[in-house]
PDB file of C-alpha atoms and ligand atoms in Angstrom:
ATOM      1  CA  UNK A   1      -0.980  34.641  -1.779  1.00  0.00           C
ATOM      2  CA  UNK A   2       0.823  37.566  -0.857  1.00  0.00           C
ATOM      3  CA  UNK A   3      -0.658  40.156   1.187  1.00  0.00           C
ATOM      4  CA  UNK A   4       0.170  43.719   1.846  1.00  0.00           C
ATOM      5  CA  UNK A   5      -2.038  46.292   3.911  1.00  0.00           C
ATOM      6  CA  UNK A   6      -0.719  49.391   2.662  1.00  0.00           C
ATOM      7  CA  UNK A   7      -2.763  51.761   4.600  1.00  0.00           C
ATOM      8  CA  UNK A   8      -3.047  51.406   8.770  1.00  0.00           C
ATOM      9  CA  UNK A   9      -2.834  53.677  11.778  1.00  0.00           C
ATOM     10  CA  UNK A  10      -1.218  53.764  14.828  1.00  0.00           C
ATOM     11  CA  UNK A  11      -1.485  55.811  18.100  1.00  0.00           C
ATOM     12  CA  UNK A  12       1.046  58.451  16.785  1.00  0.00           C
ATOM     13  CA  UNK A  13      -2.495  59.097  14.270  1.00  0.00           C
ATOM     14  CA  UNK A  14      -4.816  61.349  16.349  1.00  0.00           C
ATOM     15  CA  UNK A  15      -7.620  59.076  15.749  1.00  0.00           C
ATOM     16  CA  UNK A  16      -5.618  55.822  16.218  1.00  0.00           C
ATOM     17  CA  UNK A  17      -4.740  53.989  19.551  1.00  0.00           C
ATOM     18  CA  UNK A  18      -2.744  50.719  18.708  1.00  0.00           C
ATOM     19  CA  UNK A  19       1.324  50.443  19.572  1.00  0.00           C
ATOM     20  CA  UNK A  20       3.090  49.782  16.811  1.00  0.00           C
ATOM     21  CA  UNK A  21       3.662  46.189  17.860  1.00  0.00           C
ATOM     22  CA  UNK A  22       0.553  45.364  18.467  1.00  0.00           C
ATOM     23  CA  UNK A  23      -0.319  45.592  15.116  1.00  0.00           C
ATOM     24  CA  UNK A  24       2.675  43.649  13.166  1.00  0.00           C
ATOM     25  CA  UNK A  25       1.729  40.947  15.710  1.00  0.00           C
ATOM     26  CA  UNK A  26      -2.316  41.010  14.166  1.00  0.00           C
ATOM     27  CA  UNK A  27      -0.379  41.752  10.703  1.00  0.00           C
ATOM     28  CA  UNK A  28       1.224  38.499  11.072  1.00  0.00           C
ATOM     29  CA  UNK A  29      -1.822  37.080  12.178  1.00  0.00           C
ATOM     30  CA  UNK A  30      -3.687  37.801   9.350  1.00  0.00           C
ATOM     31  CA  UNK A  31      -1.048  35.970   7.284  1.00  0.00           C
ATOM     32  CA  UNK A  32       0.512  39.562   5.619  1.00  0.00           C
ATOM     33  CA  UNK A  33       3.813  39.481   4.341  1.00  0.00           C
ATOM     34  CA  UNK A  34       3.872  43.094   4.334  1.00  0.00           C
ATOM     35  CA  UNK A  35       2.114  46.187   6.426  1.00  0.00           C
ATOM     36  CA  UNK A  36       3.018  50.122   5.748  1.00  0.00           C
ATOM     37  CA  UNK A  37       2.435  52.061   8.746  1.00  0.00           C
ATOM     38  CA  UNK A  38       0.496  55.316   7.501  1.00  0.00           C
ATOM     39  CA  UNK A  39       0.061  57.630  10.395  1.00  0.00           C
ATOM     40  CA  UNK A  40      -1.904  60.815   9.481  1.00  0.00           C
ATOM     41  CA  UNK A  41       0.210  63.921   8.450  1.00  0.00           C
ATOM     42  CA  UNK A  42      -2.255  66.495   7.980  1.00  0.00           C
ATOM     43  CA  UNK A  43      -0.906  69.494   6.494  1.00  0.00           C
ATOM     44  CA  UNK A  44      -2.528  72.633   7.645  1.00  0.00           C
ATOM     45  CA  UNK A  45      -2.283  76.439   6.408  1.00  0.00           C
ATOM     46  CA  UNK A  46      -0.212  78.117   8.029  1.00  0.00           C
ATOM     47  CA  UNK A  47       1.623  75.686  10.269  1.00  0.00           C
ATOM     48  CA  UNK A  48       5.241  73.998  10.371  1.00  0.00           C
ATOM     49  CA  UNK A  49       4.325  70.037   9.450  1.00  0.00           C
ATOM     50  CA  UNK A  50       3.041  67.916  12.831  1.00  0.00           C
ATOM     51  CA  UNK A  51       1.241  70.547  14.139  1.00  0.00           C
ATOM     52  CA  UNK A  52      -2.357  69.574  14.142  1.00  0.00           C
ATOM     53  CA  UNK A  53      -5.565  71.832  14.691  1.00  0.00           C
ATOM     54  CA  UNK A  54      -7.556  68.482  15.234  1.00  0.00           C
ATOM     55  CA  UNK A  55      -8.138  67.382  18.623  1.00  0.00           C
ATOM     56  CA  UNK A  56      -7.299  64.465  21.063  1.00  0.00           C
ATOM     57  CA  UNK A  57     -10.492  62.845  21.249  1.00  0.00           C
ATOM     58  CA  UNK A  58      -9.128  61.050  24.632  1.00  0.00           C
ATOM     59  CA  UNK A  59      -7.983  64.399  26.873  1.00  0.00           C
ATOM     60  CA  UNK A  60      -9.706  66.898  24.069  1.00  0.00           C
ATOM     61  CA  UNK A  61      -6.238  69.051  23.900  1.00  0.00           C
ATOM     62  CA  UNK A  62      -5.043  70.180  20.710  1.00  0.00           C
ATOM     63  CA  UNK A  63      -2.867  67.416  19.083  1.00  0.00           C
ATOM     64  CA  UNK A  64       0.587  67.785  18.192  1.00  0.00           C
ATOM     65  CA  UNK A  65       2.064  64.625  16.390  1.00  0.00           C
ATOM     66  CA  UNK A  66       5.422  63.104  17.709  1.00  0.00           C
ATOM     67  CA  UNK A  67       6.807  62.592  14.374  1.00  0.00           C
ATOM     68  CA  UNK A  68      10.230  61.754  15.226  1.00  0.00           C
ATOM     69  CA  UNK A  69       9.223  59.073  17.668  1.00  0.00           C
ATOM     70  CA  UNK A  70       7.140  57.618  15.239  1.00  0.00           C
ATOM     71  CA  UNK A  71       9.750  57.096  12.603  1.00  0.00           C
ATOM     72  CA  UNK A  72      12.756  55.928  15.177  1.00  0.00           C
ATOM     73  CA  UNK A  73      10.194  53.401  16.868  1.00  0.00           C
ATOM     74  CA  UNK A  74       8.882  52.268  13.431  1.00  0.00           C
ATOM     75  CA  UNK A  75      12.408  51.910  12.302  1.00  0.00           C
ATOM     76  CA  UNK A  76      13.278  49.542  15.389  1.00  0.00           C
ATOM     77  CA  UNK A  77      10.071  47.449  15.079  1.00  0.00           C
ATOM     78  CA  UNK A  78      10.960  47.035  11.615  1.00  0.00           C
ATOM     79  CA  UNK A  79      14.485  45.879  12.288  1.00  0.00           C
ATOM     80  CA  UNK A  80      12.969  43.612  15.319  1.00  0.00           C
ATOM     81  CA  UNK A  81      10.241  41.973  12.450  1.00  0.00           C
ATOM     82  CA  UNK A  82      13.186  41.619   9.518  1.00  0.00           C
ATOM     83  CA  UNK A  83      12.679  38.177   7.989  1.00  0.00           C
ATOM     84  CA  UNK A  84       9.270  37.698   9.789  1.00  0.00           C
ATOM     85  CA  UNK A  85       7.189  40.695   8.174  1.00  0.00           C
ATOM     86  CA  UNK A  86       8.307  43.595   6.107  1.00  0.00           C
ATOM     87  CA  UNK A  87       7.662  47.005   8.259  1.00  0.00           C
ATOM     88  CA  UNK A  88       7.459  49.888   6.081  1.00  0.00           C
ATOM     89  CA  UNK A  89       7.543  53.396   7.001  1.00  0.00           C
ATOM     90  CA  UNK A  90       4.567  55.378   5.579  1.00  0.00           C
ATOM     91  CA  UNK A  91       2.663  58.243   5.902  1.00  0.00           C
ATOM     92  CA  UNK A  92      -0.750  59.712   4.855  1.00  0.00           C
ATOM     93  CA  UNK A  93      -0.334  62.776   3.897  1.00  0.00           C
ATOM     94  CA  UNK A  94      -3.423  65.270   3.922  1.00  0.00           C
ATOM     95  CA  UNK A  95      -3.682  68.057   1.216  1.00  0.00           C
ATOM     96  CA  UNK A  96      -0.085  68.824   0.880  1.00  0.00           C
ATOM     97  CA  UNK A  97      -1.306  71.687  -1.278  1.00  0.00           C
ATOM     98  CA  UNK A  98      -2.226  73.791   1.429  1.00  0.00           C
ATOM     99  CA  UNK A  99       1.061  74.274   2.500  1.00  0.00           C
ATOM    100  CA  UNK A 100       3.641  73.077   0.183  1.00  0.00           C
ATOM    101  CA  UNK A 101       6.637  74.363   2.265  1.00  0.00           C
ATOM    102  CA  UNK A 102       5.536  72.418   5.283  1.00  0.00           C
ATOM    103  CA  UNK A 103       4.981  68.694   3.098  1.00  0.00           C
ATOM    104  CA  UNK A 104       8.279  68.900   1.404  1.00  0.00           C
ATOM    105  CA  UNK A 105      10.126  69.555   4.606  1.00  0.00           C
ATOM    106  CA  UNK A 106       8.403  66.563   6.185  1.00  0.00           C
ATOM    107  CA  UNK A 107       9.532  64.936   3.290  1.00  0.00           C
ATOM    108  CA  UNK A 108      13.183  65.395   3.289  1.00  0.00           C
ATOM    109  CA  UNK A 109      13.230  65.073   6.828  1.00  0.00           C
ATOM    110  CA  UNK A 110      12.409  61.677   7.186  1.00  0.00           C
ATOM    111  CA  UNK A 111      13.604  58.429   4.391  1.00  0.00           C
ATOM    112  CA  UNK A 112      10.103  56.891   4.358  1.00  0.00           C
ATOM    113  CA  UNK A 113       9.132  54.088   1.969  1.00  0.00           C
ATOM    114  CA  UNK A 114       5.595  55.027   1.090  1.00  0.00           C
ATOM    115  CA  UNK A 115       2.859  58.181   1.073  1.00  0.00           C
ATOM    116  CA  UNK A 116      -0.386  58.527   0.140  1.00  0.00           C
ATOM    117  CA  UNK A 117      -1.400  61.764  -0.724  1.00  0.00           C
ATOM    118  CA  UNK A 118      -4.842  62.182   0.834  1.00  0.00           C
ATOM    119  CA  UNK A 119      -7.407  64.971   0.951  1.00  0.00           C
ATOM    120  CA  UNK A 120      -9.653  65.101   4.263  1.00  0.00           C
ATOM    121  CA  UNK A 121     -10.007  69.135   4.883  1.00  0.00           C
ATOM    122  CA  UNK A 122     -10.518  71.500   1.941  1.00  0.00           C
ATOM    123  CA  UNK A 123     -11.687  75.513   2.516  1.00  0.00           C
ATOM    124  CA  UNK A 124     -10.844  76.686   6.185  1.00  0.00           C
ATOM    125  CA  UNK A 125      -8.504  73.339   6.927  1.00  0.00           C
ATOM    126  CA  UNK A 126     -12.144  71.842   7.715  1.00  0.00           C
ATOM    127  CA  UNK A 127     -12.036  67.969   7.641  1.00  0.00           C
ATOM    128  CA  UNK A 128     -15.376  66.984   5.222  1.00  0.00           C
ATOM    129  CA  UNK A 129     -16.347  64.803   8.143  1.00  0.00           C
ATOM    130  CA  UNK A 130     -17.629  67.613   9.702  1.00  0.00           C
ATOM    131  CA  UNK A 131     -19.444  69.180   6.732  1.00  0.00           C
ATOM    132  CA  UNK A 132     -23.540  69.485   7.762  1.00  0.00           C
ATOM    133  CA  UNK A 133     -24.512  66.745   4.761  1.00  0.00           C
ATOM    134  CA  UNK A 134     -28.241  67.999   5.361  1.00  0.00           C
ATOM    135  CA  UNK A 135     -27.261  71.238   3.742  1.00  0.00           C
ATOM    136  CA  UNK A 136     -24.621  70.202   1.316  1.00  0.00           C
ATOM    137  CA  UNK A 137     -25.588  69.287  -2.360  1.00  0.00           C
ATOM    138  CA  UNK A 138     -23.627  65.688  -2.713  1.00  0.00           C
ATOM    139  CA  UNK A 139     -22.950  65.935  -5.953  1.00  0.00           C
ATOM    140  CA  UNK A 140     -21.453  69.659  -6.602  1.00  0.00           C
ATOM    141  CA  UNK A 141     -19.259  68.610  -2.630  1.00  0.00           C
ATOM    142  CA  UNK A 142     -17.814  65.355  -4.974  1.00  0.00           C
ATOM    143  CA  UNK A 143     -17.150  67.706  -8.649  1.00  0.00           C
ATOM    144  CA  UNK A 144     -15.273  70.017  -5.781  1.00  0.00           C
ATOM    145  CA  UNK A 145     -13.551  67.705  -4.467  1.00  0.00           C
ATOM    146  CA  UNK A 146     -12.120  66.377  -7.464  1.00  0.00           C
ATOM    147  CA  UNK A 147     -10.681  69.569  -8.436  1.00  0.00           C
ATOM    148  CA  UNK A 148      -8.304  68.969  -4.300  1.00  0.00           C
ATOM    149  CA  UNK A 149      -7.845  66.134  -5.974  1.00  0.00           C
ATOM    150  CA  UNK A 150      -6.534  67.158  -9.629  1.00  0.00           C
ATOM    151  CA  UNK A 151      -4.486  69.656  -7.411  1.00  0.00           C
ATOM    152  CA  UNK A 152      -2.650  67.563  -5.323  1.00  0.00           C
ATOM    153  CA  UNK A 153      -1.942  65.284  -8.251  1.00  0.00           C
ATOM    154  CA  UNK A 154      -0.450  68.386 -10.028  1.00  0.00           C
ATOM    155  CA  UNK A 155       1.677  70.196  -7.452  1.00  0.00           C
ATOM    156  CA  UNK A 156       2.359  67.643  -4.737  1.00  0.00           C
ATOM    157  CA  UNK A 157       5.132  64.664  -3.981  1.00  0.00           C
ATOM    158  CA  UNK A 158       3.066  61.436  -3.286  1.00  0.00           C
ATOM    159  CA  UNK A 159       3.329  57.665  -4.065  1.00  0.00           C
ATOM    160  CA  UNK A 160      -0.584  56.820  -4.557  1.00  0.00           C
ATOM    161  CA  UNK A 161      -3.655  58.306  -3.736  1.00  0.00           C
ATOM    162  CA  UNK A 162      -5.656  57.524  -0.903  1.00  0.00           C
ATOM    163  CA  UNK A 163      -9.338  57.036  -0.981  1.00  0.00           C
ATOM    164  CA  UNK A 164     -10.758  58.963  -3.536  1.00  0.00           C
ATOM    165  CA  UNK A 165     -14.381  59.122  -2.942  1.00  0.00           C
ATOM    166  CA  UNK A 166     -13.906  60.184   0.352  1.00  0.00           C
ATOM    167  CA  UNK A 167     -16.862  62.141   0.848  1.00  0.00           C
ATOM    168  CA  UNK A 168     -19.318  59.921  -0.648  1.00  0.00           C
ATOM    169  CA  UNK A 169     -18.526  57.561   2.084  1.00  0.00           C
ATOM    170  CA  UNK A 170     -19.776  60.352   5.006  1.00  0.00           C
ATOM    171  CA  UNK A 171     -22.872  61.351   2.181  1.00  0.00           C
ATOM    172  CA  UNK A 172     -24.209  57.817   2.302  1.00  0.00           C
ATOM    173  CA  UNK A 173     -23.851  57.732   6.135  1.00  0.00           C
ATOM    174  CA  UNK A 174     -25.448  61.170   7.269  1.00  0.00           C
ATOM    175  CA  UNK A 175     -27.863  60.863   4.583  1.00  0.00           C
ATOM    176  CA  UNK A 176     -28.404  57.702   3.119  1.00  0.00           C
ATOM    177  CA  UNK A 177     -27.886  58.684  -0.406  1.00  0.00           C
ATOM    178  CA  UNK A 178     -25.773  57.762  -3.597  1.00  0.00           C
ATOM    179  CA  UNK A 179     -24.698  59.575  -6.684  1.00  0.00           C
ATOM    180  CA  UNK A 180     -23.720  58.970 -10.138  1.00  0.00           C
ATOM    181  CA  UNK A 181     -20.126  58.945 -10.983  1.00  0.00           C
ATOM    182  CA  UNK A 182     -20.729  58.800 -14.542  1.00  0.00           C
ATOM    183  CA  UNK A 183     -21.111  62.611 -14.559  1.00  0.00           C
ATOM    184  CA  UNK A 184     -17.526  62.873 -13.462  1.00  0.00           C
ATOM    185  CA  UNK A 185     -15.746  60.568 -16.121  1.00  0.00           C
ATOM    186  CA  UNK A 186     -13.926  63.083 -17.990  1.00  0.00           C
ATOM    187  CA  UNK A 187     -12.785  64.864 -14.816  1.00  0.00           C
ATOM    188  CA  UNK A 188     -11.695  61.350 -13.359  1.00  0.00           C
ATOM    189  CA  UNK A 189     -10.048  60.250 -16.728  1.00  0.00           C
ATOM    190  CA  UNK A 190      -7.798  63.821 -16.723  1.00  0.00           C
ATOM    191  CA  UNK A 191      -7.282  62.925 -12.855  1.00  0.00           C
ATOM    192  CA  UNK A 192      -5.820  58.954 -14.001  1.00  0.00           C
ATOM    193  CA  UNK A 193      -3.966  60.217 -16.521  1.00  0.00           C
ATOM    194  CA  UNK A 194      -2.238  62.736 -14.696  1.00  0.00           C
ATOM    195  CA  UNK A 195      -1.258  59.798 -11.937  1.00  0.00           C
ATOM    196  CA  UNK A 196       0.043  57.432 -14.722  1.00  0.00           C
ATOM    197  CA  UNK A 197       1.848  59.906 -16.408  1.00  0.00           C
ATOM    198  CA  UNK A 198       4.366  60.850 -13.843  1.00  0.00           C
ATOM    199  CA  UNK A 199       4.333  57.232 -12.337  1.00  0.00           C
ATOM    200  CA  UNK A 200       2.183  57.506  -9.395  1.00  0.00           C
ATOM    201  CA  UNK A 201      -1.474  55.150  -8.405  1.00  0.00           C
ATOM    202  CA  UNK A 202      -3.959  54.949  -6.837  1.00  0.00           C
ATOM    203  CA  UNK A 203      -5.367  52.910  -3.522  1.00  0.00           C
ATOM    204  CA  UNK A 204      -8.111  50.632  -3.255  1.00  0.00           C
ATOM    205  CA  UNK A 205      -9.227  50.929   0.208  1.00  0.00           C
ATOM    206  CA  UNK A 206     -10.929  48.661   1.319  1.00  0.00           C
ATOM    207  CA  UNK A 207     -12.035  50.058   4.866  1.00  0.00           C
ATOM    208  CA  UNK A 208     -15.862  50.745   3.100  1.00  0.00           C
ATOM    209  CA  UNK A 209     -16.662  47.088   3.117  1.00  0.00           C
ATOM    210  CA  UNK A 210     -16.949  47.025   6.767  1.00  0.00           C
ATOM    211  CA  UNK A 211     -18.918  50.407   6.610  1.00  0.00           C
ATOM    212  CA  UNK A 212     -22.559  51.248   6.237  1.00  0.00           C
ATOM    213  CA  UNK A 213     -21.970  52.251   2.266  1.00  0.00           C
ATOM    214  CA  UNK A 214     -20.353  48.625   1.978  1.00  0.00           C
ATOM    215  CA  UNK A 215     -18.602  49.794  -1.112  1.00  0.00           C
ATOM    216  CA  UNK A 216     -14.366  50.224  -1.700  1.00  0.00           C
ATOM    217  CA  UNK A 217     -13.015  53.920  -1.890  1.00  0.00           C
ATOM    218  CA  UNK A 218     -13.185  53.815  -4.640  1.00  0.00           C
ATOM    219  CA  UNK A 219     -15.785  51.567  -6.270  1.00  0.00           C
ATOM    220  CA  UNK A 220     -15.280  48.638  -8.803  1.00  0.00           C
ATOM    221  CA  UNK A 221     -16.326  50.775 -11.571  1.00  0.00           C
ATOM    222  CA  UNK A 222     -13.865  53.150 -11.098  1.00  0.00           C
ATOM    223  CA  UNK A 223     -10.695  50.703 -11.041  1.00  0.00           C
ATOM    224  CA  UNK A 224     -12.296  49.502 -14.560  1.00  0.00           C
ATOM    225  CA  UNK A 225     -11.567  53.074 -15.762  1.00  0.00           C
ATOM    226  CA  UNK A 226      -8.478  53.697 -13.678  1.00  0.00           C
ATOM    227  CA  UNK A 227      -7.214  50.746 -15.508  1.00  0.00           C
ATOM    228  CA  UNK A 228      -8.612  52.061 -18.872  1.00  0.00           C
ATOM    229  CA  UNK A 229      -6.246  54.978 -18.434  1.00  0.00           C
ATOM    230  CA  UNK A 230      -3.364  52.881 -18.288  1.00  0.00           C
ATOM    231  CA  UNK A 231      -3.266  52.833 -14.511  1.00  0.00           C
ATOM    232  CA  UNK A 232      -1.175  49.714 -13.531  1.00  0.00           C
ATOM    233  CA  UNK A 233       0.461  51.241  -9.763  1.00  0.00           C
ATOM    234  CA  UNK A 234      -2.300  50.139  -7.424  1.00  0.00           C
ATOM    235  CA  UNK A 235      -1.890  49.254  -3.420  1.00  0.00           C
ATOM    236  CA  UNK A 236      -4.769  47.914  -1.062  1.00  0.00           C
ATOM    237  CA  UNK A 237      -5.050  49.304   2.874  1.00  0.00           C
ATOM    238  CA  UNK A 238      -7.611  48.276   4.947  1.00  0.00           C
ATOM    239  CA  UNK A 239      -7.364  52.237   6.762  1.00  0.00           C
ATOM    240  CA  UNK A 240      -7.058  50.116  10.023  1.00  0.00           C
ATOM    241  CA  UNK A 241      -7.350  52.450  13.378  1.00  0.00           C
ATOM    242  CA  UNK A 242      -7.677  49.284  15.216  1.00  0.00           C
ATOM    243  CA  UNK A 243      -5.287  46.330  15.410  1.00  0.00           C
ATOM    244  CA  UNK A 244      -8.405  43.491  14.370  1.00  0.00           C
ATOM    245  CA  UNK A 245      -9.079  45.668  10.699  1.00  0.00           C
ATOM    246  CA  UNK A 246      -5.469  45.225   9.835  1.00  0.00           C
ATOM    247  CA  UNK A 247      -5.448  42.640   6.769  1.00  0.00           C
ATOM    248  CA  UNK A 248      -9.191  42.817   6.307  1.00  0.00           C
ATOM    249  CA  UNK A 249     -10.534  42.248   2.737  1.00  0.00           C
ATOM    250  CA  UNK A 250      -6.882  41.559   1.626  1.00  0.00           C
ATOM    251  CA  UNK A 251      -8.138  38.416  -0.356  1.00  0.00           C
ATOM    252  CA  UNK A 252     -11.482  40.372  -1.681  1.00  0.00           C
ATOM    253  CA  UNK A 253      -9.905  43.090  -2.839  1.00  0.00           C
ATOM    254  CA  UNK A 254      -7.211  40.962  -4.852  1.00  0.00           C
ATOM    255  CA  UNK A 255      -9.888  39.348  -6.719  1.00  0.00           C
ATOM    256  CA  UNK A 256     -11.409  42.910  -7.595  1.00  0.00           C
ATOM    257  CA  UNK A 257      -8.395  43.888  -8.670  1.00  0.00           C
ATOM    258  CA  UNK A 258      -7.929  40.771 -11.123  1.00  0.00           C
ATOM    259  CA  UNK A 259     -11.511  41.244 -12.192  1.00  0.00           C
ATOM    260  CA  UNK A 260     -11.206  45.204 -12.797  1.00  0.00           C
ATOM    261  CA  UNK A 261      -7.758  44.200 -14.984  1.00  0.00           C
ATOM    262  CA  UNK A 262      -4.892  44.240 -13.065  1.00  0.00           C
ATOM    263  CA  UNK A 263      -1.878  41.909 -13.050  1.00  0.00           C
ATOM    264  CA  UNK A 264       0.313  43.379 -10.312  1.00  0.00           C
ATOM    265  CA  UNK A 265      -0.420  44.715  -6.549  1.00  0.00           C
ATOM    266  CA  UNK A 266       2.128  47.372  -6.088  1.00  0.00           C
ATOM    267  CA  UNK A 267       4.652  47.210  -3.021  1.00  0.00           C
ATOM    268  CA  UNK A 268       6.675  49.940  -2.024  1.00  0.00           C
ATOM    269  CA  UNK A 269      10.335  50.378  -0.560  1.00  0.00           C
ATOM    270  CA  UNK A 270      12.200  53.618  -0.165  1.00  0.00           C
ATOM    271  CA  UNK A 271       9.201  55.697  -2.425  1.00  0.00           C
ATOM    272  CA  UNK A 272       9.785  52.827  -5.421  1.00  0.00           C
ATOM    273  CA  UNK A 273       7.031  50.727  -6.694  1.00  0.00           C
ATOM    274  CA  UNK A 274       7.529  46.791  -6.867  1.00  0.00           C
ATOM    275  CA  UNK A 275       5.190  44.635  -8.945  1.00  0.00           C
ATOM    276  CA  UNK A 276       3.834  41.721  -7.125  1.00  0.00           C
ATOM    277  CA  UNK A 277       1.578  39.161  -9.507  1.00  0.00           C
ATOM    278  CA  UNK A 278      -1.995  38.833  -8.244  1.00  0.00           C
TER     279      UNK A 278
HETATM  280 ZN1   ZN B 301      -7.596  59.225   5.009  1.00  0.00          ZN
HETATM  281 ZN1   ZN B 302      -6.204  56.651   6.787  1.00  0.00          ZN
END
């Protein structure tokens, strides 16, 4: 069986701590062939790329990513692993939209082999994990959030995109609840579409199953309709921020996959897809 986690993070993530080798040594562990290193590049109004508003949670300073270390280290481990375990350099990149100067210049500055195009923070760069879910109305915070979504897909350079019911994974946490998607089919059909169209996918992450919600971002049913739109480009990360997660529910969420209709996992190298039979 050949696994890929195609979403992880490493220290150079502001919420991550693990050195790069630590985690192609659990990657190899967990019998991958393949891990994509997917440090966070939040983009942010108003600011050159790397330059984060978000703080170090260990010294509480404002956090500044070392982007260029990340990519020559990454490039070395990968060298160091050849033959052993394919390294590939990734990124997650958050709402490119906001600042479409700063993502394309990150993008032709470095050769990666693989983004995600993410959303985290919508209206005042404000990540929706720190939205007050007492006061927000779920539902109206997830048709919102679609429309980031639809944007993103419209305007911005990305490979697949990365977890998108995001903020129904903090809703069910703060407050317990669920909501339909069926209310949202048409606006998640345009949404597919869009993504198959000009040759991009989606994730299935896979990092819910270990999480209160116990549910994938997204959700079985919506890899059924994904699929219905034609959607074939597909990649599973486990959103590891520490070393043990890396590889988790690689096996389970093959078997989704081949139950929602797919045929392929999707590999990436130098921003082209690869086909790998499930
Ligand atoms: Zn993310
Ligand atoms: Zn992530």
């Amino acid at each position: 069986m050949y696994l890929a986690d195609y979403h992880t993070h490493s220290r150079y993530s502001f919420d991550g701590s693990e050195e790069l080798e630590t985690m192609c040594e659990q990657a190899l562990r967990a019998g991958l062939s393949e891990i994509a290193v997917t440090d966070h590049m939040d983009i942010y109004t108003g600011f050159g790329y790397g330059r984060m508003i978000d703080y170090d949670v260990t010294c509480g300073r404002p956090w500044v990513m070392q982007v260029k270390e990340l990519y020559e280290e990454l490039a070395e481990i990968r060298d160091r692993y050849a033959g052993r375990l394919k390294v590939k350099l990734g990124s997650e990149l958050g709402q490119p939209q906001v600042n479409p100067a700063a993502a394309r210049k990150f993008l032709s500055d470095y050769q990666l082999d693989f983004v995600i195009g993410s959303v985290h923070n919508m209206e005042h760069d404000l990540d929706v994990y720190y939205y007050d879910f007492d006061k927000v109305d779920g539902a109206a915070l997830f048709d919102h959030y679609l429309d980031w979504l639809q944007e993103m897909a419209d305007t911005c350079d990305f490979d697949v995109m990365g977890h998108i019911t995001y903020p129904l994974r903090y809703l069910f946490e703060r407050t317990g609840k669920r909501i339909s998607l069926e209310p949202y089919e048409e606006k998640l059909r345009i949404l597919f579409q869009t993504l198959v169209k000009s040759g991009r996918g989606i994730e299935l992450n896979v990092s819910g199953l270990a999480k209160p919600m116990q549910e994938t971002l997204p959700p079985f049913s919506l890899l059924c309709l994904y699929r219905e739109c034609g959607g074939e480009i597909i990649t599973i990360g486990s959103d590891a921020h520490k070393a043990q997660q890396i590889g988790m529910f690689q096996k389970e969420g093959q078997q989704m996959l081949r139950e929602a209709g797919f045929s392929y996992l999707t590999v990436y190298t130098g921003r082209k897809p690869e086909f790998v039979r499930l």
